[in-house]
């Protein structure tokens, strides 16, 4: 998705900062898009974890051909990797929690992976996402949400290269996201801003990006393990 290349990846890398001495877990890594990006960006050690065997199989096949030194894990983090990470990245994984208890359980699993003082950078649905489903159409996706309450379903549809897909994500209020993180042992998160890459097409100051920057669909939460 050009949107991810021009805006989302550079935003996440910017907020991660210098990762050259970091051991990073990509929690909910899916097909490994970010896992590979982290490895290519020079992280010391990168592990990708996902609950879906199909996703991990795909990511491992990519690793076999690309040889980036990434380890992939399905399901829960094994004991040997607990407390082994400086940083956990979790992109679009918290919206998979169907209940508040599941949301806290995910945050606890992340906390267990981190060393004391480690960081969790995560992108949930933005609590103030735009109510018009067409607002994000120019970026390649449509979102619709009937009600704004915890665990409310958000219908997410996108198309890439002529193929389209839909899935249901869960909406969480800002108060609930912060509460779940606190319950899992994190300090109050910083809310970070999006940015557009200098090499984006159209360029970063083009009006194309203004509607997204004014009302992003994803929030960026940066939380430190207490
Ligand atoms: C929307 S995908 C995002 C994948 C990837 N982070 C990305 O940005 O391309 C969310 C992923 O989270 C995974 N997931 C959902 N619940 C999970 C859990 N409890 N633990 C680990 N992974 C989970 C799903 O299987 C899915 O692959």
PDB file of N, CA and C in Angstrom, residues 5-75:
ATOM      1  N   UNK A   5       3.858   2.852   2.744  1.00  0.00           N
ATOM      2  CA  UNK A   5       5.240   3.169   2.364  1.00  0.00           C
ATOM      3  C   UNK A   5       5.569   4.641   2.603  1.00  0.00           C
ATOM      4  N   UNK A   6       4.601   5.509   2.242  1.00  0.00           N
ATOM      5  CA  UNK A   6       4.880   6.949   2.288  1.00  0.00           C
ATOM      6  C   UNK A   6       4.684   7.554   3.664  1.00  0.00           C
ATOM      7  N   UNK A   7       3.789   6.984   4.434  1.00  0.00           N
ATOM      8  CA  UNK A   7       3.442   7.619   5.704  1.00  0.00           C
ATOM      9  C   UNK A   7       3.659   6.711   6.915  1.00  0.00           C
ATOM     10  N   UNK A   8       3.088   5.516   6.846  1.00  0.00           N
ATOM     11  CA  UNK A   8       3.087   4.707   8.066  1.00  0.00           C
ATOM     12  C   UNK A   8       4.475   4.160   8.433  1.00  0.00           C
ATOM     13  N   UNK A   9       5.177   3.563   7.455  1.00  0.00           N
ATOM     14  CA  UNK A   9       6.501   3.004   7.773  1.00  0.00           C
ATOM     15  C   UNK A   9       7.461   4.097   8.266  1.00  0.00           C
ATOM     16  N   UNK A  10       7.567   5.245   7.527  1.00  0.00           N
ATOM     17  CA  UNK A  10       8.475   6.279   8.024  1.00  0.00           C
ATOM     18  C   UNK A  10       8.081   6.819   9.390  1.00  0.00           C
ATOM     19  N   UNK A  11       6.784   6.884   9.660  1.00  0.00           N
ATOM     20  CA  UNK A  11       6.332   7.360  10.975  1.00  0.00           C
ATOM     21  C   UNK A  11       6.799   6.405  12.072  1.00  0.00           C
ATOM     22  N   UNK A  12       6.569   5.112  11.843  1.00  0.00           N
ATOM     23  CA  UNK A  12       6.934   4.129  12.867  1.00  0.00           C
ATOM     24  C   UNK A  12       8.447   4.119  13.077  1.00  0.00           C
ATOM     25  N   UNK A  13       9.213   4.121  11.972  1.00  0.00           N
ATOM     26  CA  UNK A  13      10.680   4.101  12.113  1.00  0.00           C
ATOM     27  C   UNK A  13      11.163   5.349  12.840  1.00  0.00           C
ATOM     28  N   UNK A  14      10.556   6.500  12.522  1.00  0.00           N
ATOM     29  CA  UNK A  14      10.935   7.750  13.186  1.00  0.00           C
ATOM     30  C   UNK A  14      10.730   7.629  14.702  1.00  0.00           C
ATOM     31  N   UNK A  15       9.579   7.104  15.107  1.00  0.00           N
ATOM     32  CA  UNK A  15       9.299   7.031  16.548  1.00  0.00           C
ATOM     33  C   UNK A  15      10.096   5.928  17.243  1.00  0.00           C
ATOM     34  N   UNK A  16      10.486   4.909  16.492  1.00  0.00           N
ATOM     35  CA  UNK A  16      11.337   3.888  17.111  1.00  0.00           C
ATOM     36  C   UNK A  16      12.712   4.462  17.406  1.00  0.00           C
ATOM     37  N   UNK A  17      13.156   5.385  16.566  1.00  0.00           N
ATOM     38  CA  UNK A  17      14.466   6.012  16.771  1.00  0.00           C
ATOM     39  C   UNK A  17      15.594   5.076  16.386  1.00  0.00           C
ATOM     40  N   UNK A  18      16.749   5.250  17.036  1.00  0.00           N
ATOM     41  CA  UNK A  18      17.928   4.445  16.715  1.00  0.00           C
ATOM     42  C   UNK A  18      17.725   3.029  17.264  1.00  0.00           C
ATOM     43  N   UNK A  19      17.606   2.055  16.362  1.00  0.00           N
ATOM     44  CA  UNK A  19      17.327   0.682  16.827  1.00  0.00           C
ATOM     45  C   UNK A  19      18.562  -0.222  16.710  1.00  0.00           C
ATOM     46  N   UNK A  20      19.690   0.386  16.434  1.00  0.00           N
ATOM     47  CA  UNK A  20      20.913  -0.388  16.176  1.00  0.00           C
ATOM     48  C   UNK A  20      21.350  -1.279  17.328  1.00  0.00           C
ATOM     49  N   UNK A  21      20.974  -0.921  18.560  1.00  0.00           N
ATOM     50  CA  UNK A  21      21.374  -1.774  19.692  1.00  0.00           C
ATOM     51  C   UNK A  21      20.142  -2.388  20.352  1.00  0.00           C
ATOM     52  N   UNK A  22      19.066  -2.477  19.580  1.00  0.00           N
ATOM     53  CA  UNK A  22      17.810  -2.959  20.181  1.00  0.00           C
ATOM     54  C   UNK A  22      17.452  -4.369  19.744  1.00  0.00           C
ATOM     55  N   UNK A  23      16.931  -5.113  20.725  1.00  0.00           N
ATOM     56  CA  UNK A  23      16.318  -6.412  20.440  1.00  0.00           C
ATOM     57  C   UNK A  23      14.817  -6.158  20.387  1.00  0.00           C
ATOM     58  N   UNK A  24      14.196  -6.493  19.245  1.00  0.00           N
ATOM     59  CA  UNK A  24      12.806  -6.077  19.013  1.00  0.00           C
ATOM     60  C   UNK A  24      11.902  -7.261  18.727  1.00  0.00           C
ATOM     61  N   UNK A  25      10.745  -7.236  19.365  1.00  0.00           N
ATOM     62  CA  UNK A  25       9.699  -8.216  19.070  1.00  0.00           C
ATOM     63  C   UNK A  25       8.617  -7.514  18.258  1.00  0.00           C
ATOM     64  N   UNK A  26       8.269  -8.096  17.111  1.00  0.00           N
ATOM     65  CA  UNK A  26       7.145  -7.594  16.315  1.00  0.00           C
ATOM     66  C   UNK A  26       5.941  -8.447  16.698  1.00  0.00           C
ATOM     67  N   UNK A  27       5.115  -7.890  17.583  1.00  0.00           N
ATOM     68  CA  UNK A  27       3.988  -8.634  18.164  1.00  0.00           C
ATOM     69  C   UNK A  27       2.768  -8.509  17.245  1.00  0.00           C
ATOM     70  N   UNK A  28       2.259  -9.652  16.766  1.00  0.00           N
ATOM     71  CA  UNK A  28       1.176  -9.613  15.769  1.00  0.00           C
ATOM     72  C   UNK A  28       1.776  -9.235  14.430  1.00  0.00           C
ATOM     73  N   UNK A  29       2.855  -9.951  14.084  1.00  0.00           N
ATOM     74  CA  UNK A  29       3.673  -9.545  12.923  1.00  0.00           C
ATOM     75  C   UNK A  29       2.996  -9.817  11.588  1.00  0.00           C
ATOM     76  N   UNK A  30       1.931 -10.666  11.584  1.00  0.00           N
ATOM     77  CA  UNK A  30       1.269 -10.983  10.314  1.00  0.00           C
ATOM     78  C   UNK A  30       2.261 -11.592   9.337  1.00  0.00           C
ATOM     79  N   UNK A  31       2.258 -11.097   8.117  1.00  0.00           N
ATOM     80  CA  UNK A  31       3.136 -11.656   7.081  1.00  0.00           C
ATOM     81  C   UNK A  31       4.590 -11.196   7.238  1.00  0.00           C
ATOM     82  N   UNK A  32       4.850 -10.344   8.234  1.00  0.00           N
ATOM     83  CA  UNK A  32       6.237  -9.956   8.527  1.00  0.00           C
ATOM     84  C   UNK A  32       6.688  -8.667   7.844  1.00  0.00           C
ATOM     85  N   UNK A  33       5.736  -7.848   7.424  1.00  0.00           N
ATOM     86  CA  UNK A  33       6.094  -6.603   6.736  1.00  0.00           C
ATOM     87  C   UNK A  33       7.020  -5.744   7.608  1.00  0.00           C
ATOM     88  N   UNK A  34       6.595  -5.519   8.863  1.00  0.00           N
ATOM     89  CA  UNK A  34       7.423  -4.709   9.756  1.00  0.00           C
ATOM     90  C   UNK A  34       8.632  -5.476  10.274  1.00  0.00           C
ATOM     91  N   UNK A  35       8.470  -6.781  10.443  1.00  0.00           N
ATOM     92  CA  UNK A  35       9.583  -7.586  10.957  1.00  0.00           C
ATOM     93  C   UNK A  35      10.782  -7.440  10.016  1.00  0.00           C
ATOM     94  N   UNK A  36      10.507  -7.557   8.716  1.00  0.00           N
ATOM     95  CA  UNK A  36      11.593  -7.413   7.723  1.00  0.00           C
ATOM     96  C   UNK A  36      12.126  -5.975   7.711  1.00  0.00           C
ATOM     97  N   UNK A  37      11.209  -5.013   7.831  1.00  0.00           N
ATOM     98  CA  UNK A  37      11.640  -3.609   7.831  1.00  0.00           C
ATOM     99  C   UNK A  37      12.579  -3.337   9.014  1.00  0.00           C
ATOM    100  N   UNK A  38      12.261  -3.902  10.157  1.00  0.00           N
ATOM    101  CA  UNK A  38      13.093  -3.700  11.350  1.00  0.00           C
ATOM    102  C   UNK A  38      14.468  -4.338  11.154  1.00  0.00           C
ATOM    103  N   UNK A  39      14.464  -5.552  10.573  1.00  0.00           N
ATOM    104  CA  UNK A  39      15.748  -6.232  10.347  1.00  0.00           C
ATOM    105  C   UNK A  39      16.591  -5.445   9.348  1.00  0.00           C
ATOM    106  N   UNK A  40      15.941  -4.984   8.272  1.00  0.00           N
ATOM    107  CA  UNK A  40      16.683  -4.215   7.251  1.00  0.00           C
ATOM    108  C   UNK A  40      17.142  -2.870   7.803  1.00  0.00           C
ATOM    109  N   UNK A  41      16.443  -2.350   8.811  1.00  0.00           N
ATOM    110  CA  UNK A  41      16.812  -1.046   9.373  1.00  0.00           C
ATOM    111  C   UNK A  41      17.885  -1.168  10.442  1.00  0.00           C
ATOM    112  N   UNK A  42      18.389  -2.399  10.653  1.00  0.00           N
ATOM    113  CA  UNK A  42      19.586  -2.555  11.482  1.00  0.00           C
ATOM    114  C   UNK A  42      19.350  -2.963  12.921  1.00  0.00           C
ATOM    115  N   UNK A  43      18.136  -3.409  13.276  1.00  0.00           N
ATOM    116  CA  UNK A  43      17.912  -3.853  14.651  1.00  0.00           C
ATOM    117  C   UNK A  43      18.866  -5.009  14.966  1.00  0.00           C
ATOM    118  N   UNK A  44      19.299  -5.086  16.237  1.00  0.00           N
ATOM    119  CA  UNK A  44      20.289  -6.108  16.611  1.00  0.00           C
ATOM    120  C   UNK A  44      19.690  -7.509  16.489  1.00  0.00           C
ATOM    121  N   UNK A  45      18.468  -7.648  17.014  1.00  0.00           N
ATOM    122  CA  UNK A  45      17.804  -8.948  16.945  1.00  0.00           C
ATOM    123  C   UNK A  45      16.317  -8.690  16.696  1.00  0.00           C
ATOM    124  N   UNK A  46      15.714  -9.474  15.799  1.00  0.00           N
ATOM    125  CA  UNK A  46      14.296  -9.285  15.506  1.00  0.00           C
ATOM    126  C   UNK A  46      13.572 -10.632  15.566  1.00  0.00           C
ATOM    127  N   UNK A  47      12.507 -10.639  16.352  1.00  0.00           N
ATOM    128  CA  UNK A  47      11.649 -11.821  16.434  1.00  0.00           C
ATOM    129  C   UNK A  47      10.241 -11.381  16.053  1.00  0.00           C
ATOM    130  N   UNK A  48       9.581 -12.173  15.206  1.00  0.00           N
ATOM    131  CA  UNK A  48       8.190 -11.901  14.844  1.00  0.00           C
ATOM    132  C   UNK A  48       7.295 -12.944  15.484  1.00  0.00           C
ATOM    133  N   UNK A  49       6.217 -12.487  16.092  1.00  0.00           N
ATOM    134  CA  UNK A  49       5.283 -13.416  16.739  1.00  0.00           C
ATOM    135  C   UNK A  49       3.875 -13.166  16.215  1.00  0.00           C
ATOM    136  N   UNK A  50       3.167 -14.240  15.923  1.00  0.00           N
ATOM    137  CA  UNK A  50       1.767 -14.098  15.520  1.00  0.00           C
ATOM    138  C   UNK A  50       1.001 -15.325  15.968  1.00  0.00           C
ATOM    139  N   UNK A  51      -0.279 -15.089  16.205  1.00  0.00           N
ATOM    140  CA  UNK A  51      -1.146 -16.186  16.643  1.00  0.00           C
ATOM    141  C   UNK A  51      -1.538 -17.076  15.462  1.00  0.00           C
ATOM    142  N   UNK A  52      -1.388 -16.558  14.255  1.00  0.00           N
ATOM    143  CA  UNK A  52      -1.837 -17.286  13.055  1.00  0.00           C
ATOM    144  C   UNK A  52      -0.687 -18.088  12.428  1.00  0.00           C
ATOM    145  N   UNK A  53      -0.890 -19.413  12.361  1.00  0.00           N
ATOM    146  CA  UNK A  53       0.149 -20.264  11.754  1.00  0.00           C
ATOM    147  C   UNK A  53       0.350 -19.922  10.291  1.00  0.00           C
ATOM    148  N   UNK A  54      -0.753 -19.610   9.596  1.00  0.00           N
ATOM    149  CA  UNK A  54      -0.666 -19.278   8.167  1.00  0.00           C
ATOM    150  C   UNK A  54       0.228 -18.060   7.942  1.00  0.00           C
ATOM    151  N   UNK A  55       0.056 -17.048   8.778  1.00  0.00           N
ATOM    152  CA  UNK A  55       0.866 -15.832   8.649  1.00  0.00           C
ATOM    153  C   UNK A  55       2.344 -16.145   8.906  1.00  0.00           C
ATOM    154  N   UNK A  56       2.581 -16.938   9.944  1.00  0.00           N
ATOM    155  CA  UNK A  56       3.976 -17.265  10.285  1.00  0.00           C
ATOM    156  C   UNK A  56       4.604 -18.139   9.194  1.00  0.00           C
ATOM    157  N   UNK A  57       3.829 -19.047   8.627  1.00  0.00           N
ATOM    158  CA  UNK A  57       4.357 -19.873   7.518  1.00  0.00           C
ATOM    159  C   UNK A  57       4.801 -18.974   6.368  1.00  0.00           C
ATOM    160  N   UNK A  58       3.954 -18.007   6.037  1.00  0.00           N
ATOM    161  CA  UNK A  58       4.278 -17.081   4.953  1.00  0.00           C
ATOM    162  C   UNK A  58       5.560 -16.301   5.293  1.00  0.00           C
ATOM    163  N   UNK A  59       5.610 -15.775   6.516  1.00  0.00           N
ATOM    164  CA  UNK A  59       6.774 -14.971   6.926  1.00  0.00           C
ATOM    165  C   UNK A  59       8.056 -15.815   6.902  1.00  0.00           C
ATOM    166  N   UNK A  60       7.939 -17.081   7.322  1.00  0.00           N
ATOM    167  CA  UNK A  60       9.130 -17.961   7.330  1.00  0.00           C
ATOM    168  C   UNK A  60       9.604 -18.250   5.911  1.00  0.00           C
ATOM    169  N   UNK A  61       8.653 -18.420   4.999  1.00  0.00           N
ATOM    170  CA  UNK A  61       9.048 -18.673   3.593  1.00  0.00           C
ATOM    171  C   UNK A  61       9.818 -17.475   3.048  1.00  0.00           C
ATOM    172  N   UNK A  62       9.350 -16.264   3.399  1.00  0.00           N
ATOM    173  CA  UNK A  62      10.079 -15.059   2.965  1.00  0.00           C
ATOM    174  C   UNK A  62      11.480 -15.044   3.578  1.00  0.00           C
ATOM    175  N   UNK A  63      11.557 -15.441   4.849  1.00  0.00           N
ATOM    176  CA  UNK A  63      12.849 -15.442   5.544  1.00  0.00           C
ATOM    177  C   UNK A  63      13.812 -16.433   4.885  1.00  0.00           C
ATOM    178  N   UNK A  64      13.255 -17.582   4.422  1.00  0.00           N
ATOM    179  CA  UNK A  64      14.127 -18.579   3.763  1.00  0.00           C
ATOM    180  C   UNK A  64      14.793 -17.989   2.533  1.00  0.00           C
ATOM    181  N   UNK A  65      14.074 -17.140   1.792  1.00  0.00           N
ATOM    182  CA  UNK A  65      14.676 -16.585   0.581  1.00  0.00           C
ATOM    183  C   UNK A  65      15.493 -15.331   0.876  1.00  0.00           C
ATOM    184  N   UNK A  66      15.072 -14.563   1.894  1.00  0.00           N
ATOM    185  CA  UNK A  66      15.759 -13.278   2.117  1.00  0.00           C
ATOM    186  C   UNK A  66      16.875 -13.347   3.157  1.00  0.00           C
ATOM    187  N   UNK A  67      16.805 -14.327   4.056  1.00  0.00           N
ATOM    188  CA  UNK A  67      17.878 -14.528   5.031  1.00  0.00           C
ATOM    189  C   UNK A  67      18.243 -13.283   5.832  1.00  0.00           C
ATOM    190  N   UNK A  68      17.253 -12.693   6.480  1.00  0.00           N
ATOM    191  CA  UNK A  68      17.521 -11.474   7.256  1.00  0.00           C
ATOM    192  C   UNK A  68      17.878 -11.765   8.715  1.00  0.00           C
ATOM    193  N   UNK A  69      17.848 -13.042   9.073  1.00  0.00           N
ATOM    194  CA  UNK A  69      18.203 -13.418  10.448  1.00  0.00           C
ATOM    195  C   UNK A  69      17.051 -13.265  11.426  1.00  0.00           C
ATOM    196  N   UNK A  70      15.824 -13.298  10.903  1.00  0.00           N
ATOM    197  CA  UNK A  70      14.644 -13.133  11.760  1.00  0.00           C
ATOM    198  C   UNK A  70      14.185 -14.490  12.270  1.00  0.00           C
ATOM    199  N   UNK A  71      13.780 -14.516  13.552  1.00  0.00           N
ATOM    200  CA  UNK A  71      13.160 -15.722  14.098  1.00  0.00           C
ATOM    201  C   UNK A  71      11.643 -15.479  14.197  1.00  0.00           C
ATOM    202  N   UNK A  72      10.857 -16.467  13.774  1.00  0.00           N
ATOM    203  CA  UNK A  72       9.403 -16.333  13.875  1.00  0.00           C
ATOM    204  C   UNK A  72       8.837 -17.351  14.861  1.00  0.00           C
ATOM    205  N   UNK A  73       7.850 -16.911  15.614  1.00  0.00           N
ATOM    206  CA  UNK A  73       7.232 -17.739  16.642  1.00  0.00           C
ATOM    207  C   UNK A  73       5.714 -17.697  16.470  1.00  0.00           C
ATOM    208  N   UNK A  74       5.079 -18.865  16.593  1.00  0.00           N
ATOM    209  CA  UNK A  74       3.604 -18.907  16.522  1.00  0.00           C
ATOM    210  C   UNK A  74       3.036 -19.017  17.930  1.00  0.00           C
ATOM    211  N   UNK A  75       1.980 -18.250  18.184  1.00  0.00           N
ATOM    212  CA  UNK A  75       1.271 -18.369  19.470  1.00  0.00           C
ATOM    213  C   UNK A  75       1.937 -17.572  20.557  1.00  0.00           C
TER     214      UNK A  75
END
